[in-house]
Amino acid sequence: MSKTTASVASTASATAVAPDRHSGGSLAAGTRPVIAESPTARGRRARIALRGLQVLLALFFAVASALPKLTAHASAADSFHEMGWGSAGMYAVGVLELAGAIGLLIPVTQSVAAMGLSALMVGAFVVQVVYFGGEYAATPLILIVPLALIAWARRGQNVELARLLGRGPRGA
């Protein structure tokens, strides 16, 4: 047995039976790999890397971004007062960032949290350009990239969230 054939055979034995979209039936195990649930080492590494990225972003948003706003640190308070948003705006943004950080860690809310934080980063970009001359405008744009990746990769969880909220399909 060649190395390629052995690799395909081992993948075939580890791959679950997947429905065939074209014929309506099911395929024999291994004739078509299920990519999203890939049992391969590469798929496992990708899931671990994505989870690590989520944890890092959650720490960033909770500690480096939300905490200064929620504790009314001078740097955050001065910025919000300069914009005319005051303490209420500062606390509101801090709560939203903290909620997003926590949401990135809860499996059923990961995609929605990433989308919400992306929307906050669009707002942060606009604020940086309009009020502060764009000096740090690249930071929110850079953060949107991994947030969009998380939102896309975890999009399957949105169905489960909708079901839990009573808005999705009921199933077994």
One Martini backbone bead per residue (centre of mass of N, CA, C, O) as a GRO file, in nm:
protein
  172
    1MET     BB    1   0.096   0.037   0.024
    2SER     BB    2   0.078   0.347  -0.018
    3LYS     BB    3   0.099   0.646   0.134
    4THR     BB    4  -0.159   0.769   0.009
    5THR     BB    5  -0.348   0.528   0.057
    6ALA     BB    6  -0.311   0.523   0.365
    7SER     BB    7  -0.422   0.807   0.413
    8VAL     BB    8  -0.702   0.761   0.291
    9ALA     BB    9  -0.776   0.518   0.471
   10SER     BB   10  -0.754   0.667   0.744
   11THR     BB   11  -0.964   0.881   0.672
   12ALA     BB   12  -1.198   0.687   0.609
   13SER     BB   13  -1.212   0.556   0.898
   14ALA     BB   14  -1.259   0.855   1.047
   15THR     BB   15  -1.501   0.910   0.869
   16ALA     BB   16  -1.808   0.995   0.850
   17VAL     BB   17  -2.113   0.969   0.744
   18ALA     BB   18  -2.227   1.143   0.458
   19PRO     BB   19  -2.434   1.331   0.299
   20ASP     BB   20  -2.575   1.347  -0.021
   21ARG     BB   21  -2.679   1.620  -0.200
   22HIS     BB   22  -2.746   1.486  -0.487
   23SER     BB   23  -2.900   1.192  -0.399
   24GLY     BB   24  -2.998   1.175  -0.075
   25GLY     BB   25  -2.798   0.999   0.035
   26SER     BB   26  -2.535   0.792   0.141
   27LEU     BB   27  -2.211   0.755   0.210
   28ALA     BB   28  -1.941   0.608   0.233
   29ALA     BB   29  -1.692   0.584   0.421
   30GLY     BB   30  -1.452   0.823   0.286
   31THR     BB   31  -1.552   0.941   0.001
   32ARG     BB   32  -1.616   1.210   0.184
   33PRO     BB   33  -1.503   1.464   0.344
   34VAL     BB   34  -1.547   1.635   0.652
   35ILE     BB   35  -1.428   1.942   0.703
   36ALA     BB   36  -1.558   2.081   0.963
   37GLU     BB   37  -1.501   1.773   1.108
   38SER     BB   38  -1.205   1.722   1.109
   39PRO     BB   39  -0.986   1.458   1.232
   40THR     BB   40  -0.742   1.596   1.177
   41ALA     BB   41  -0.464   1.755   1.277
   42ARG     BB   42  -0.517   2.017   1.125
   43GLY     BB   43  -0.804   2.070   1.235
   44ARG     BB   44  -0.721   2.074   1.532
   45ARG     BB   45  -0.522   2.310   1.512
   46ALA     BB   46  -0.727   2.517   1.409
   47ARG     BB   47  -0.915   2.508   1.656
   48ILE     BB   48  -0.700   2.590   1.863
   49ALA     BB   49  -0.617   2.859   1.731
   50LEU     BB   50  -0.898   2.989   1.743
   51ARG     BB   51  -0.931   2.970   2.049
   52GLY     BB   52  -0.679   3.135   2.119
   53LEU     BB   53  -0.773   3.393   1.978
   54GLN     BB   54  -1.026   3.433   2.151
   55VAL     BB   55  -0.879   3.462   2.422
   56LEU     BB   56  -0.702   3.704   2.347
   57LEU     BB   57  -0.934   3.896   2.272
   58ALA     BB   58  -1.081   3.880   2.541
   59LEU     BB   59  -0.850   3.996   2.708
   60PHE     BB   60  -0.824   4.260   2.562
   61PHE     BB   61  -1.118   4.366   2.597
   62ALA     BB   62  -1.126   4.340   2.910
   63VAL     BB   63  -0.848   4.471   3.003
   64ALA     BB   64  -0.751   4.700   2.784
   65SER     BB   65  -1.051   4.825   2.729
   66ALA     BB   66  -1.279   4.800   2.956
   67LEU     BB   67  -1.143   4.858   3.231
   68PRO     BB   68  -1.075   5.164   3.198
   69LYS     BB   69  -1.375   5.244   3.165
   70LEU     BB   70  -1.498   5.106   3.432
   71THR     BB   71  -1.267   5.273   3.616
   72ALA     BB   72  -1.208   5.561   3.511
   73HIS     BB   73  -0.969   5.618   3.362
   74ALA     BB   74  -0.810   5.891   3.257
   75SER     BB   75  -0.777   5.819   2.956
   76ALA     BB   76  -1.076   5.756   2.905
   77ALA     BB   77  -1.218   6.003   3.028
   78ASP     BB   78  -1.084   6.219   2.850
   79SER     BB   79  -1.181   6.116   2.576
   80PHE     BB   80  -1.492   6.129   2.632
   81HIS     BB   81  -1.497   6.431   2.707
   82GLU     BB   82  -1.381   6.538   2.437
   83MET     BB   83  -1.639   6.419   2.275
   84GLY     BB   84  -1.906   6.447   2.478
   85TRP     BB   85  -1.995   6.164   2.635
   86GLY     BB   86  -1.886   6.090   2.891
   87SER     BB   87  -1.954   5.853   3.128
   88ALA     BB   88  -2.185   5.703   2.987
   89GLY     BB   89  -2.027   5.628   2.729
   90MET     BB   90  -1.795   5.482   2.864
   91TYR     BB   91  -1.963   5.261   3.009
   92ALA     BB   92  -2.109   5.149   2.763
   93VAL     BB   93  -1.857   5.056   2.607
   94GLY     BB   94  -1.741   4.878   2.833
   95VAL     BB   95  -1.979   4.680   2.849
   96LEU     BB   96  -1.970   4.586   2.554
   97GLU     BB   97  -1.679   4.477   2.565
   98LEU     BB   98  -1.723   4.275   2.794
   99ALA     BB   99  -1.950   4.114   2.660
  100GLY     BB  100  -1.779   4.029   2.414
  101ALA     BB  101  -1.558   3.881   2.568
  102ILE     BB  102  -1.746   3.671   2.695
  103GLY     BB  103  -1.876   3.572   2.425
  104LEU     BB  104  -1.606   3.445   2.308
  105LEU     BB  105  -1.623   3.202   2.542
  106ILE     BB  106  -1.908   3.124   2.440
  107PRO     BB  107  -2.005   2.903   2.212
  108VAL     BB  108  -2.301   3.024   2.127
  109THR     BB  109  -2.169   3.348   2.110
  110GLN     BB  110  -1.916   3.392   1.928
  111SER     BB  111  -2.021   3.515   1.661
  112VAL     BB  112  -2.187   3.751   1.776
  113ALA     BB  113  -1.956   3.882   1.934
  114ALA     BB  114  -1.774   3.935   1.689
  115MET     BB  115  -1.977   4.118   1.545
  116GLY     BB  116  -2.009   4.330   1.769
  117LEU     BB  117  -1.707   4.407   1.789
  118SER     BB  118  -1.685   4.498   1.496
  119ALA     BB  119  -1.883   4.732   1.522
  120LEU     BB  120  -1.718   4.880   1.738
  121MET     BB  121  -1.464   4.914   1.550
  122VAL     BB  122  -1.597   5.096   1.349
  123GLY     BB  123  -1.658   5.318   1.554
  124ALA     BB  124  -1.363   5.358   1.644
  125PHE     BB  125  -1.260   5.451   1.373
  126VAL     BB  126  -1.436   5.699   1.342
  127VAL     BB  127  -1.344   5.838   1.603
  128GLN     BB  128  -1.042   5.856   1.531
  129VAL     BB  129  -1.083   6.035   1.282
  130VAL     BB  130  -1.270   6.268   1.390
  131TYR     BB  131  -1.134   6.333   1.692
  132PHE     BB  132  -0.801   6.216   1.650
  133GLY     BB  133  -0.676   6.216   1.344
  134GLY     BB  134  -0.597   5.893   1.306
  135GLU     BB  135  -0.359   5.779   1.481
  136TYR     BB  136  -0.536   5.492   1.578
  137ALA     BB  137  -0.709   5.366   1.328
  138ALA     BB  138  -0.576   5.079   1.276
  139THR     BB  139  -0.656   4.907   1.519
  140PRO     BB  140  -0.957   4.841   1.457
  141LEU     BB  141  -0.899   4.718   1.177
  142ILE     BB  142  -0.721   4.485   1.277
  143LEU     BB  143  -0.943   4.357   1.470
  144ILE     BB  144  -1.151   4.274   1.249
  145VAL     BB  145  -1.017   4.030   1.122
  146PRO     BB  146  -1.036   3.815   1.356
  147LEU     BB  147  -1.339   3.861   1.405
  148ALA     BB  148  -1.435   3.766   1.126
  149LEU     BB  149  -1.320   3.483   1.146
  150ILE     BB  150  -1.487   3.396   1.389
  151ALA     BB  151  -1.769   3.452   1.275
  152TRP     BB  152  -1.736   3.250   1.040
  153ALA     BB  153  -1.636   2.986   1.188
  154ARG     BB  154  -1.898   3.018   1.410
  155ARG     BB  155  -2.180   3.030   1.248
  156GLY     BB  156  -2.323   2.761   1.345
  157GLN     BB  157  -2.413   2.880   1.632
  158ASN     BB  158  -2.660   3.057   1.546
  159VAL     BB  159  -2.874   2.835   1.540
  160GLU     BB  160  -2.859   2.760   1.839
  161LEU     BB  161  -2.925   3.040   1.949
  162ALA     BB  162  -3.201   3.066   1.814
  163ARG     BB  163  -3.321   2.819   1.952
  164LEU     BB  164  -3.281   2.920   2.247
  165LEU     BB  165  -3.458   3.192   2.179
  166GLY     BB  166  -3.710   3.085   1.991
  167ARG     BB  167  -3.625   3.140   1.654
  168GLY     BB  168  -3.582   2.855   1.570
  169PRO     BB  169  -3.553   2.547   1.491
  170ARG     BB  170  -3.706   2.265   1.580
  171GLY     BB  171  -3.551   1.991   1.759
  172ALA     BB  172  -3.380   1.706   1.879
   0.00000   0.00000   0.00000
